[in-house]
Coordinates of C-alpha atoms and ligand atoms in Angstrom, one line a residue:
M1 CA 0.0 0.0 0.1
C2 CA 1.2 3.5 -0.7
G3 CA 3.3 5.4 1.9
I4 CA 3.6 9.1 2.5
V5 CA 6.3 11.0 4.3
G6 CA 6.9 14.8 4.5
Y7 CA 9.3 17.0 6.5
I8 CA 9.6 20.7 7.2
G9 CA 12.3 22.2 9.5
N10 CA 15.9 23.2 9.4
K11 CA 17.4 19.7 8.5
N12 CA 17.8 18.1 5.1
A13 CA 14.3 17.0 4.2
T14 CA 15.5 14.3 1.6
D15 CA 17.4 12.2 4.2
I16 CA 14.5 12.4 6.7
I17 CA 11.9 11.5 4.0
Y18 CA 14.1 8.7 2.6
D19 CA 14.7 7.3 6.1
G20 CA 10.8 7.5 6.8
L21 CA 10.0 5.8 3.5
K22 CA 12.4 2.9 4.4
K23 CA 10.4 2.5 7.6
L24 CA 7.3 1.9 5.4
E25 CA 8.9 -0.7 3.0
Y26 CA 7.0 -3.4 4.8
R27 CA 3.6 -2.2 3.4
G28 CA 4.9 -3.1 -0.2
Y29 CA 5.4 -0.7 -3.1
D30 CA 6.6 -0.8 -6.5
S31 CA 8.1 2.8 -7.1
A32 CA 9.0 5.7 -5.0
G33 CA 9.9 9.4 -5.2
I34 CA 10.7 12.6 -3.3
A35 CA 10.2 16.2 -4.0
V36 CA 11.9 19.1 -2.1
I37 CA 11.9 22.8 -2.3
D38 CA 15.4 24.4 -2.9
H39 CA 15.4 28.2 -3.1
N40 CA 11.7 28.3 -4.4
I41 CA 12.6 25.6 -7.0
V42 CA 10.9 22.2 -6.7
K43 CA 13.2 19.4 -7.3
T44 CA 11.9 16.0 -7.8
N45 CA 13.6 12.4 -8.0
R46 CA 11.7 9.3 -8.8
S47 CA 12.4 5.7 -9.6
T48 CA 10.7 2.4 -10.1
G49 CA 11.3 -0.6 -7.9
K50 CA 12.7 -0.5 -4.5
L51 CA 14.1 2.4 -2.4
V52 CA 17.7 1.3 -3.3
N53 CA 17.0 2.6 -6.9
L54 CA 15.9 5.8 -5.6
K55 CA 18.8 6.1 -3.4
A56 CA 21.1 5.4 -6.4
N57 CA 19.3 8.0 -8.5
L58 CA 19.6 10.5 -5.4
E59 CA 23.4 9.8 -5.5
K60 CA 23.6 10.7 -9.0
N61 CA 21.3 13.7 -8.9
P62 CA 21.2 14.8 -5.4
I63 CA 18.3 17.1 -4.2
A64 CA 18.3 19.0 -0.9
G65 CA 16.0 21.5 0.8
N66 CA 14.4 22.0 4.2
I67 CA 10.9 21.1 3.1
G68 CA 9.7 18.1 1.1
I69 CA 7.4 15.1 0.5
G70 CA 8.0 11.6 -0.4
H71 CA 6.0 8.6 -1.4
T72 CA 6.1 4.8 -2.1
R73 CA 3.5 3.7 -4.6
W74 CA 1.6 0.5 -4.8
A75 CA 0.2 0.9 -8.3
T76 CA -3.5 1.1 -8.7
H77 CA -4.2 3.5 -11.7
G78 CA -1.4 2.9 -14.3
K79 CA 1.5 0.5 -14.3
P80 CA 4.4 0.7 -11.9
S81 CA 6.7 3.2 -13.8
E82 CA 8.8 6.3 -13.3
E83 CA 6.2 8.5 -14.9
N84 CA 3.5 7.1 -12.6
A85 CA 5.6 7.3 -9.4
H86 CA 4.7 10.1 -7.1
P87 CA 5.3 13.1 -6.5
H88 CA 3.2 14.4 -9.4
T89 CA 3.5 18.1 -10.5
D90 CA 1.2 20.4 -12.3
C91 CA 2.0 22.1 -15.7
S92 CA 4.3 24.7 -14.2
G93 CA 6.2 22.1 -12.1
K94 CA 5.8 24.4 -9.0
I95 CA 2.8 22.5 -7.3
V96 CA 3.7 18.9 -6.2
V97 CA 1.4 16.3 -4.7
V98 CA 1.7 12.8 -3.2
H99 CA -1.5 10.8 -2.6
N100 CA -2.7 7.7 -1.0
G101 CA -6.2 6.4 -2.1
I102 CA -8.2 6.5 -5.2
I103 CA -9.7 9.6 -6.9
E104 CA -12.9 8.1 -8.1
N105 CA -14.0 10.7 -10.5
Y106 CA -10.6 11.4 -12.1
I107 CA -11.6 10.4 -15.6
S108 CA -14.2 13.2 -15.9
L109 CA -11.8 15.7 -14.1
K110 CA -9.0 14.8 -16.5
K111 CA -11.1 15.2 -19.5
Q112 CA -12.1 18.6 -18.4
L113 CA -8.6 19.7 -17.5
V114 CA -7.2 18.4 -20.8
E115 CA -9.8 20.5 -22.6
E116 CA -8.6 23.6 -20.7
G117 CA -5.1 22.8 -21.9
H118 CA -3.5 21.1 -18.9
K119 CA -0.8 18.6 -19.9
F120 CA -0.6 15.2 -18.2
D121 CA 2.5 13.2 -17.9
S122 CA 1.2 10.0 -16.1
E123 CA -1.7 7.6 -16.3
T124 CA -2.5 8.1 -12.5
D125 CA -5.6 9.4 -11.0
T126 CA -3.4 11.6 -8.6
E127 CA -2.1 13.9 -11.2
V128 CA -5.6 15.5 -11.7
V129 CA -5.2 16.9 -8.0
A130 CA -2.0 18.6 -9.0
H131 CA -3.6 20.2 -12.0
L132 CA -6.9 21.0 -10.1
I133 CA -4.9 22.9 -7.6
E134 CA -2.9 24.7 -10.2
K135 CA -6.3 25.8 -11.9
N136 CA -7.4 27.2 -8.5
Y137 CA -4.0 28.7 -7.5
H138 CA -4.0 32.6 -7.0
G139 CA -1.0 32.8 -4.7
N140 CA -2.4 30.8 -1.7
I141 CA -1.8 27.1 -1.9
L142 CA -4.1 26.3 1.1
E143 CA -7.1 27.9 -0.4
A144 CA -6.3 26.3 -3.9
T145 CA -6.1 22.9 -2.2
K146 CA -9.5 23.6 -0.5
K147 CA -11.1 24.6 -3.7
A148 CA -9.6 21.7 -5.7
L149 CA -10.7 19.1 -3.1
K150 CA -14.3 20.3 -3.3
Q151 CA -14.4 18.8 -6.7
V152 CA -12.7 15.5 -5.9
R153 CA -14.6 12.4 -5.0
G154 CA -12.8 9.4 -3.5
T155 CA -10.4 8.4 -0.8
Y156 CA -7.3 10.3 -0.1
A157 CA -4.4 11.2 2.2
L158 CA -2.7 14.0 0.4
A159 CA 0.3 16.3 0.9
V160 CA 1.1 19.2 -1.3
I161 CA 4.0 21.7 -1.5
C162 CA 4.3 24.7 -3.7
G163 CA 7.6 26.4 -4.9
E164 CA 6.1 29.8 -4.4
E165 CA 5.3 29.0 -0.8
P166 CA 8.3 27.1 0.5
D167 CA 7.3 27.7 4.1
K168 CA 4.3 25.2 4.3
I169 CA 3.1 21.8 3.5
I170 CA -0.7 21.4 3.0
V171 CA -2.3 18.0 4.0
S172 CA -5.8 16.6 3.9
R173 CA -7.4 13.4 4.4
N174 CA -10.6 11.4 3.5
D175 CA -10.8 7.7 4.4
A176 CA -7.1 7.3 4.3
P177 CA -4.8 7.6 7.4
L178 CA -2.5 10.6 7.9
V179 CA -0.7 11.5 10.9
I180 CA 1.4 14.7 11.9
G181 CA 4.4 14.4 13.9
V182 CA 5.0 17.4 16.0
G183 CA 8.6 18.4 16.6
E184 CA 10.4 21.5 17.9
N185 CA 11.0 24.0 15.1
E186 CA 10.2 21.1 12.7
N187 CA 7.1 19.0 11.8
F188 CA 6.6 15.8 9.9
I189 CA 3.8 14.1 8.1
A190 CA 3.3 10.4 7.4
S191 CA 0.7 8.0 6.3
D192 CA 1.8 5.7 9.1
V193 CA 3.5 6.0 12.5
P194 CA 6.5 3.9 12.0
A195 CA 7.9 6.5 9.5
L196 CA 8.0 9.1 12.4
L197 CA 9.2 7.2 15.4
A198 CA 12.8 7.9 15.0
Y199 CA 12.1 11.7 15.2
V200 CA 8.9 12.3 17.3
R201 CA 6.6 10.7 19.7
D202 CA 3.9 13.5 19.7
V203 CA 1.5 13.0 16.9
I204 CA -1.9 14.3 15.7
F205 CA -4.0 11.8 13.9
L206 CA -6.1 13.7 11.3
E207 CA -9.9 13.0 10.9
N208 CA -11.9 12.8 7.6
G209 CA -12.2 16.3 6.0
D210 CA -9.4 17.9 7.8
I211 CA -7.3 20.3 5.8
C212 CA -4.1 21.6 7.4
E213 CA -1.3 24.1 6.8
I214 CA 1.8 22.8 8.4
T215 CA 4.8 25.1 8.9
K216 CA 8.0 24.5 10.9
N217 CA 6.6 26.1 14.0
G218 CA 2.9 25.3 13.7
V219 CA 0.0 23.2 12.7
K220 CA -3.3 24.9 11.6
I221 CA -6.1 22.3 11.1
T222 CA -9.4 23.4 9.4
N223 CA -12.5 21.3 8.7
Q224 CA -15.4 22.5 6.7
D225 CA -13.8 26.0 6.8
K226 CA -13.7 26.1 10.6
L227 CA -10.4 26.2 12.6
I228 CA -10.3 23.3 14.8
E229 CA -8.0 21.7 17.4
R230 CA -7.1 18.0 17.5
K231 CA -5.4 16.5 20.5
T232 CA -1.7 15.6 20.5
Q233 CA -1.1 12.1 21.5
K234 CA 2.0 10.4 22.8
I235 CA 3.1 7.2 20.9
L236 CA 4.6 4.6 23.1
W237 CA 4.7 1.8 20.4
N238 CA 8.0 0.3 19.6
A239 CA 8.9 0.1 15.8
I240 CA 7.5 -3.5 15.4
Q241 CA 4.2 -2.5 17.2
A242 CA 3.9 0.5 15.0
E243 CA 4.3 -1.6 11.7
K244 CA 1.4 -3.6 12.8
G245 CA -0.7 -0.5 13.7
G246 CA -0.7 -1.4 17.3
Y247 CA -2.2 -4.9 16.7
K248 CA -0.4 -8.0 17.8
H249 CA -0.1 -9.6 14.4
F250 CA -0.4 -8.6 10.9
M251 CA -3.3 -11.1 10.5
L252 CA -5.3 -9.4 13.1
K253 CA -4.6 -6.0 11.7
E254 CA -5.6 -7.3 8.2
I255 CA -8.8 -8.7 9.6
Y256 CA -9.6 -5.4 11.1
E257 CA -8.8 -3.5 7.8
Q258 CA -11.7 -5.4 6.0
P259 CA -14.3 -2.6 6.3
Q260 CA -11.8 -0.4 4.6
S261 CA -10.4 -2.9 2.0
I262 CA -13.8 -4.0 1.0
Q263 CA -14.8 -0.4 0.4
D264 CA -11.5 0.3 -1.6
T265 CA -12.6 -2.7 -3.8
F266 CA -16.0 -1.3 -4.7
R267 CA -15.2 2.4 -4.6
G268 CA -15.0 4.0 -8.0
R269 CA -16.8 1.1 -9.4
V270 CA -20.3 1.5 -8.1
F271 CA -22.0 4.8 -7.2
S272 CA -25.0 5.1 -4.8
D273 CA -26.7 7.4 -7.3
Q274 CA -26.1 5.4 -10.5
K275 CA -27.5 2.0 -11.6
Q276 CA -24.2 0.9 -13.3
I277 CA -21.0 -1.0 -12.5
L278 CA -17.8 0.5 -13.8
L279 CA -15.1 -2.2 -14.2
E280 CA -11.9 -1.9 -16.2
I281 CA -12.9 -4.8 -18.5
K282 CA -12.0 -4.1 -22.1
N283 CA -12.3 -7.5 -23.9
I284 CA -15.4 -9.0 -22.3
T285 CA -17.9 -6.9 -24.2
K286 CA -21.6 -7.6 -24.4
E287 CA -21.1 -9.3 -27.7
V288 CA -18.3 -11.4 -26.5
L289 CA -20.2 -12.5 -23.3
N290 CA -23.2 -13.5 -25.4
K291 CA -21.1 -16.0 -27.1
I292 CA -19.7 -17.5 -23.9
S293 CA -21.1 -20.9 -23.3
R294 CA -19.1 -22.0 -20.2
I295 CA -17.1 -20.2 -17.5
Y296 CA -14.2 -21.8 -15.7
I297 CA -12.7 -20.4 -12.5
I298 CA -9.3 -21.5 -11.7
A299 CA -7.3 -20.8 -8.4
C300 CA -5.6 -22.2 -5.3
G301 CA -6.3 -22.3 -1.7
T302 CA -8.3 -19.3 -0.3
S303 CA -8.7 -17.8 -3.9
Y304 CA -10.3 -21.2 -4.9
H305 CA -12.8 -20.7 -2.2
A306 CA -13.6 -17.2 -3.5
G307 CA -14.1 -18.8 -6.9
L308 CA -16.6 -21.2 -5.4
T309 CA -18.8 -18.5 -4.2
A310 CA -18.6 -17.0 -7.8
K311 CA -19.9 -20.2 -9.3
F312 CA -23.1 -19.8 -7.2
L313 CA -23.4 -16.1 -8.3
L314 CA -22.6 -16.5 -12.0
E315 CA -25.2 -19.4 -12.3
E316 CA -27.8 -17.5 -10.5
F317 CA -27.4 -14.0 -12.0
V318 CA -25.7 -14.6 -15.4
Q319 CA -27.1 -18.1 -16.3
I320 CA -23.9 -19.4 -17.8
P321 CA -22.8 -22.8 -16.6
T322 CA -19.6 -22.4 -14.4
E323 CA -17.0 -24.9 -13.2
V324 CA -14.5 -24.1 -10.5
D325 CA -11.1 -25.9 -10.6
I326 CA -8.0 -26.2 -8.5
A327 CA -5.2 -24.8 -10.7
S328 CA -2.8 -27.7 -9.9
E329 CA -5.6 -30.2 -11.0
F330 CA -6.7 -28.2 -14.1
R331 CA -3.3 -28.0 -15.5
Y332 CA -2.9 -31.8 -15.6
R333 CA -6.2 -32.6 -17.3
N334 CA -7.4 -32.4 -20.9
Q335 CA -8.6 -28.8 -20.9
V336 CA -11.8 -28.7 -22.9
L337 CA -11.9 -25.0 -23.3
D338 CA -12.3 -23.3 -26.6
K339 CA -12.9 -19.6 -27.9
N340 CA -16.4 -19.7 -26.5
S341 CA -15.0 -20.3 -23.0
L342 CA -14.1 -17.6 -20.4
A343 CA -11.6 -18.6 -17.9
I344 CA -11.3 -16.6 -14.6
F345 CA -8.1 -16.8 -12.6
I346 CA -8.2 -15.6 -9.1
S347 CA -4.9 -14.9 -7.2
Q348 CA -4.0 -12.6 -4.5
S349 CA -0.2 -12.5 -5.2
G350 CA -0.7 -12.9 -9.1
E351 CA 2.4 -15.1 -8.9
T352 CA 0.9 -18.6 -7.9
A353 CA 2.8 -21.0 -10.3
D354 CA -0.2 -23.4 -10.9
T355 CA -2.6 -20.7 -11.5
L356 CA -0.1 -19.0 -13.9
V357 CA 0.4 -22.2 -15.9
A358 CA -3.3 -22.9 -16.0
L359 CA -3.9 -19.4 -17.4
R360 CA -1.4 -20.0 -20.2
L361 CA -2.9 -23.3 -21.0
A362 CA -6.3 -21.7 -21.2
K363 CA -5.0 -19.1 -23.5
Q364 CA -3.4 -21.7 -25.8
K365 CA -6.9 -23.3 -26.1
G366 CA -8.3 -19.9 -27.3
A367 CA -10.4 -19.2 -24.2
K368 CA -10.9 -15.6 -23.2
T369 CA -9.2 -14.9 -19.9
L370 CA -9.7 -12.6 -16.9
A371 CA -7.7 -12.3 -13.7
I372 CA -8.9 -11.2 -10.3
C373 CA -5.6 -10.1 -8.7
N374 CA -4.5 -7.9 -5.7
V375 CA -0.9 -7.2 -6.8
I376 CA -0.7 -4.7 -9.5
G377 CA 1.7 -5.8 -12.4
S378 CA 1.9 -9.3 -11.2
S379 CA 2.5 -12.1 -13.7
I380 CA -1.1 -13.2 -13.9
S381 CA -2.5 -9.7 -14.1
R382 CA -0.1 -9.1 -16.9
D383 CA -0.9 -12.4 -18.9
A384 CA -4.7 -12.2 -18.6
D385 CA -6.6 -10.4 -21.4
D386 CA -8.5 -8.4 -18.6
V387 CA -7.9 -7.9 -15.0
V388 CA -10.1 -6.7 -12.1
Y389 CA -7.9 -5.6 -9.2
T390 CA -9.0 -6.1 -5.5
H391 CA -7.3 -2.9 -4.2
C392 CA -6.9 -4.5 -0.8
G393 CA -3.3 -3.3 -0.3
P394 CA -0.5 -5.6 0.7
E395 CA -1.4 -8.6 2.6
I396 CA 1.5 -9.7 4.9
G397 CA 0.1 -12.4 7.0
V398 CA 0.5 -15.7 5.3
A399 CA -3.1 -16.7 6.1
S400 CA -5.2 -14.8 3.6
T401 CA -8.0 -12.6 5.1
K402 CA -8.7 -9.3 3.6
A403 CA -7.7 -10.5 0.1
F404 CA -10.3 -13.2 0.3
T405 CA -13.2 -10.6 1.1
G406 CA -11.8 -8.4 -1.6
Q407 CA -11.9 -11.3 -4.0
V408 CA -15.5 -12.1 -3.2
M409 CA -16.3 -8.4 -3.4
A410 CA -14.7 -8.1 -6.9
L411 CA -16.4 -11.2 -8.1
L412 CA -19.8 -9.8 -7.1
L413 CA -19.0 -6.8 -9.1
L414 CA -18.0 -8.9 -12.1
V415 CA -21.2 -10.8 -11.8
F416 CA -23.4 -7.7 -11.8
D417 CA -21.3 -6.3 -14.7
F418 CA -22.0 -9.6 -16.6
A419 CA -25.7 -9.7 -15.6
V420 CA -26.1 -6.0 -17.0
K421 CA -24.4 -7.1 -20.2
K422 CA -26.5 -10.3 -20.5
G423 CA -29.8 -8.4 -19.6
T424 CA -30.4 -10.9 -16.8
I425 CA -30.8 -8.3 -14.0
T426 CA -33.3 -5.4 -13.8
E427 CA -32.3 -1.9 -13.1
E428 CA -34.3 -2.0 -9.9
Q429 CA -32.6 -5.2 -8.7
L430 CA -29.1 -3.7 -9.5
D431 CA -30.0 -0.5 -7.7
N432 CA -31.2 -2.4 -4.7
Y433 CA -27.9 -4.5 -4.6
I434 CA -25.7 -1.4 -5.0
K435 CA -27.4 0.1 -2.0
Q436 CA -26.5 -3.1 0.0
I437 CA -22.9 -2.9 -1.2
W438 CA -22.4 0.4 0.3
N439 CA -23.8 -0.8 3.6
L440 CA -21.3 -3.8 3.7
P441 CA -18.3 -2.1 5.3
S442 CA -20.5 -1.1 8.3
K443 CA -21.9 -4.7 8.6
V444 CA -18.4 -6.0 8.5
S445 CA -17.4 -3.4 11.4
E446 CA -20.4 -4.9 13.3
C447 CA -19.0 -8.5 13.0
L448 CA -15.7 -7.2 14.4
K449 CA -17.4 -6.2 17.5
Q450 CA -18.0 -9.9 18.4
A451 CA -14.2 -10.3 18.7
D452 CA -14.4 -10.8 22.6
K453 CA -17.1 -13.4 22.4
I454 CA -15.3 -15.3 19.7
E455 CA -12.1 -15.2 21.8
K456 CA -14.0 -16.7 24.8
I457 CA -15.3 -19.5 22.5
A458 CA -11.9 -20.0 21.1
K459 CA -10.5 -20.4 24.6
I460 CA -13.0 -23.4 25.1
F461 CA -12.0 -25.2 22.0
S462 CA -8.3 -24.2 21.8
Q463 CA -7.0 -27.6 22.8
T464 CA -9.4 -29.7 20.6
K465 CA -7.8 -31.9 18.2
Q466 CA -10.3 -31.6 15.3
F467 CA -13.2 -29.6 13.9
I468 CA -15.8 -29.9 11.3
Y469 CA -17.2 -26.8 9.6
L470 CA -20.6 -27.1 7.9
A471 CA -22.6 -24.8 5.6
R472 CA -24.7 -25.0 2.4
N473 CA -25.1 -23.3 -0.9
I474 CA -23.1 -20.1 -1.2
N475 CA -21.8 -20.4 2.3
Y476 CA -20.3 -23.9 1.8
P477 CA -17.1 -22.2 0.4
I478 CA -17.0 -20.3 3.7
A479 CA -17.0 -23.6 5.7
L480 CA -14.1 -24.7 3.6
E481 CA -12.3 -21.3 4.1
G482 CA -13.0 -21.3 7.9
A483 CA -11.5 -25.0 8.1
L484 CA -8.5 -23.9 6.0
K485 CA -7.8 -20.9 8.3
L486 CA -7.9 -23.0 11.3
K487 CA -5.7 -25.6 9.7
E488 CA -3.0 -23.5 8.5
I489 CA -2.5 -21.2 11.5
S490 CA -3.3 -23.5 14.5
Y491 CA -2.5 -26.9 13.1
I492 CA -5.8 -28.4 14.2
Y493 CA -7.1 -30.8 11.7
A494 CA -10.3 -29.2 10.4
E495 CA -12.6 -30.1 7.4
G496 CA -15.3 -28.2 5.8
Y497 CA -18.3 -30.1 4.4
A498 CA -21.5 -29.4 2.5
A499 CA -24.0 -30.0 5.4
G500 CA -26.2 -32.0 3.3
E501 CA -23.5 -34.4 2.5
M502 CA -22.8 -35.3 6.1
K503 CA -25.2 -38.4 6.1
H504 CA -23.2 -39.7 3.1
G505 CA -20.2 -40.5 5.2
P506 CA -18.7 -37.7 7.5
I507 CA -21.4 -38.2 10.1
A508 CA -19.6 -41.2 11.1
L509 CA -17.0 -38.9 12.7
I510 CA -19.4 -37.1 14.9
D511 CA -19.3 -37.5 18.6
E512 CA -18.7 -35.5 21.8
N513 CA -15.0 -35.1 20.7
M514 CA -15.8 -33.5 17.3
P515 CA -16.9 -29.9 17.7
V516 CA -19.0 -28.5 14.7
M517 CA -18.8 -25.0 13.5
V518 CA -22.0 -24.4 11.5
I519 CA -23.0 -21.3 9.3
A520 CA -26.8 -21.0 10.0
T521 CA -27.6 -17.4 8.9
K522 CA -30.9 -16.7 7.1
S523 CA -31.0 -18.0 3.6
R524 CA -33.2 -20.1 1.2
I525 CA -31.9 -23.3 2.9
Y526 CA -32.2 -22.2 6.5
E527 CA -34.7 -24.9 7.5
K528 CA -32.4 -27.5 5.9
I529 CA -29.5 -26.5 7.9
I530 CA -31.6 -26.8 11.0
S531 CA -32.0 -30.4 10.2
N532 CA -28.2 -30.9 9.6
I533 CA -27.6 -29.3 13.1
Q534 CA -30.1 -31.6 14.7
E535 CA -28.3 -34.7 13.0
A536 CA -25.1 -33.5 14.6
K537 CA -26.5 -32.6 18.0
A538 CA -28.2 -36.0 18.2
R539 CA -24.6 -37.5 18.0
G540 CA -23.3 -35.5 20.9
A541 CA -21.4 -32.8 19.0
N542 CA -20.8 -29.4 20.5
I543 CA -22.3 -27.0 18.2
I544 CA -21.0 -23.4 17.5
A545 CA -23.4 -21.6 15.3
I546 CA -23.1 -18.4 13.3
V547 CA -26.5 -16.8 13.4
N548 CA -28.3 -13.6 12.5
E549 CA -29.8 -11.3 15.2
N550 CA -33.4 -12.6 16.4
D551 CA -32.5 -16.1 15.5
T552 CA -34.4 -18.5 17.7
A553 CA -34.3 -22.0 16.1
V554 CA -30.6 -22.5 15.8
T555 CA -29.9 -20.6 19.0
K556 CA -32.0 -23.2 20.9
L557 CA -30.3 -26.2 19.1
S558 CA -26.6 -24.9 19.5
D559 CA -24.3 -24.7 22.4
Y560 CA -22.5 -21.4 21.5
Q561 CA -23.7 -18.6 19.1
I562 CA -21.8 -16.0 17.3
V563 CA -24.3 -13.2 16.0
V564 CA -23.7 -11.5 12.8
P565 CA -25.8 -8.8 11.0
E566 CA -28.3 -10.1 8.5
V567 CA -27.6 -9.3 4.9
D568 CA -29.0 -10.7 1.6
E569 CA -27.6 -14.1 1.2
I570 CA -25.5 -13.2 -1.8
F571 CA -23.3 -11.0 0.4
S572 CA -23.5 -13.3 3.4
P573 CA -20.0 -15.0 2.6
I574 CA -18.3 -11.6 3.2
I575 CA -19.9 -11.3 6.6
N576 CA -19.8 -14.9 7.7
V577 CA -16.2 -15.5 7.1
I578 CA -15.2 -12.7 9.6
P579 CA -16.0 -14.6 12.7
L580 CA -14.2 -17.7 11.2
Q581 CA -11.1 -15.7 10.6
L582 CA -11.2 -14.2 14.2
F583 CA -11.9 -17.7 15.6
A584 CA -8.8 -19.3 13.9
Y585 CA -6.7 -16.3 14.9
Y586 CA -7.6 -16.7 18.6
V587 CA -7.2 -20.5 18.6
S588 CA -3.8 -20.0 17.0
T589 CA -2.5 -17.5 19.6
M590 CA -3.9 -19.5 22.4
R591 CA -1.8 -22.5 21.1
G592 CA 1.3 -20.4 20.9
C593 CA 1.5 -20.8 17.0
D594 CA 3.3 -18.4 14.8
V595 CA 0.2 -16.6 13.4
D596 CA 1.8 -14.7 10.6
Q597 CA 4.2 -17.2 9.4
P598 CA 2.7 -20.7 10.0
R599 CA 5.0 -23.6 9.5
N600 CA 5.7 -24.9 6.1
L601 CA 3.8 -22.2 4.3
A602 CA 4.8 -19.3 2.1
K603 CA 2.8 -16.1 1.2
S604 CA 3.4 -16.5 -2.6
V605 CA 3.7 -20.1 -3.9
T606 CA 5.9 -19.6 -7.0
V607 CA 6.8 -23.2 -7.4
E608 CA 4.8 -26.2 -8.4
Ligands
M6R1 O1 -1.7 -15.7 -4.2 P1 -2.7 -16.6 -4.4 O2 -4.1 -16.1 -4.1 O3 -2.8 -17.3 -5.7 O4 -2.5 -17.8 -3.3 C1 -3.3 -18.9 -3.3 C2 -3.0 -19.8 -2.1 O5 -1.6 -20.2 -2.0 C3 -3.4 -19.0 -0.8 O6 -4.8 -18.6 -0.9 C4 -3.3 -19.9 0.4 O7 -4.1 -20.9 0.4 C5 -3.3 -18.9 1.8 N1 -2.3 -19.5 2.6 C6 -4.6 -19.2 2.4 O8 -4.7 -18.5 3.5

């Protein structure tokens, strides 16, 4: 995920900013850059790849000044390249911007600015902000930034400097973190605390809508044109705690990031006031889709589980037969794809060897290909004809959490896009679903409030040797995913089953030593799942049930309940997986396992 660092004071800004960016390396990035003001002249240095490349560039072309801003970029709009690396400048080269987040209306803003004569150097959404500020600049960079931001829709943490006003940095935020480090005769800014720890401990966390003018001796914060005060807090975290945002593990941090990462995946693609889905798909047009007779979804591990939810959705909404395959199996079969097949490849890393080979095989057969990836510019995203990114930011914990919910979200958007193209969804239905999508982040936040209760239940079962996870229909993949999470981070043997399949064999395993986790939220098969719970209960199993508020039937039958908010069943996988992630996390920590780097596993499986 992108990182921002800035400095104003009496020292060399370049060194401090470079050092701060180094502290943010753990977040992942693909290019970096720094801009400083030297005697009213803005000097910029950018490079692709890691910070060592920027360092080499800086050694060849040193830049120095007492004020500057820097950035590490995790590409979202436009490939990783020097032109797309931040900072971005206006036409005059005097106004410089670094930005984290997504400017949703950048296409229309860019079109207008180009018509007005502005020259763009990059493919990024960020550059429109530099030109918008230029358009509004009449000698006051704070006022120009305020005016520009009134036209911008999206998420941002933003820092701006201007050659004509070398005594101030302007910063603002909306749904992306930004923190000011308060020093003596110097001030700092950063997207994340670790960048500041070597210099200051007093910080101010900005709130949405804050626009600030930072000089070396002061911080002036306004919100909705009113001057306001934000309290200064003392940071007592050490460097490692700071990287994890105060959480004990990356996995826990990533679980808690989900309200934001889900929103980042749908923002800019669905609008509450428009009945349309805007995905960056070029090749799967209406005409192409009408000729597709079969869809294949191919992936590994957690990404495979996301694919299973999409089978349900595609057959329900787009009415095209869909098969889901494990990449390592698919690659060694006779692939019966042809030009009327669409093959969708799902991969967080975009580098999984089996998935990549499967993609190449599908292409050889003439199938249309589309990737759902989290890492921009990864091999799978480059090789597929089309790619829909999940915009979750880097996932560091080996156990995938936020990437999974991002994948399910991206697949939902894809299904709606296809359904619109196929004419299998009405405007009214789409409008209704879009409204529900906007409510999902707050529903996920509600699930996270169950953490204490889940921790207590985890304590009861932390020493168990085995677990069964049951669900049906669109939540069957969530049973598989819950079991995988428990297996991989706590080393407890866990298996997910389609609840209706129990009586065909697995029920023989059930007794008082086999706890059963069952997803029993409201759905078209709610009654059926009640019967399945009864079967397990009758054989002495301890039942932990995931239920909705106001549930009575399952609550009576089960031993423990985890309550999650009710949503339309097509969105329920996103909600129901959250308690299962938390449950696996707490069991793992109670067993003293290495949560973030479980034994025998790698984050990116680039070998067969
Ligand atoms: O990067 P990918 O999504 O292609 O990775 C696929 C699997 O290796 C991955 O999901 C794995 O199963 C995770 N450890 C699950 O938590």
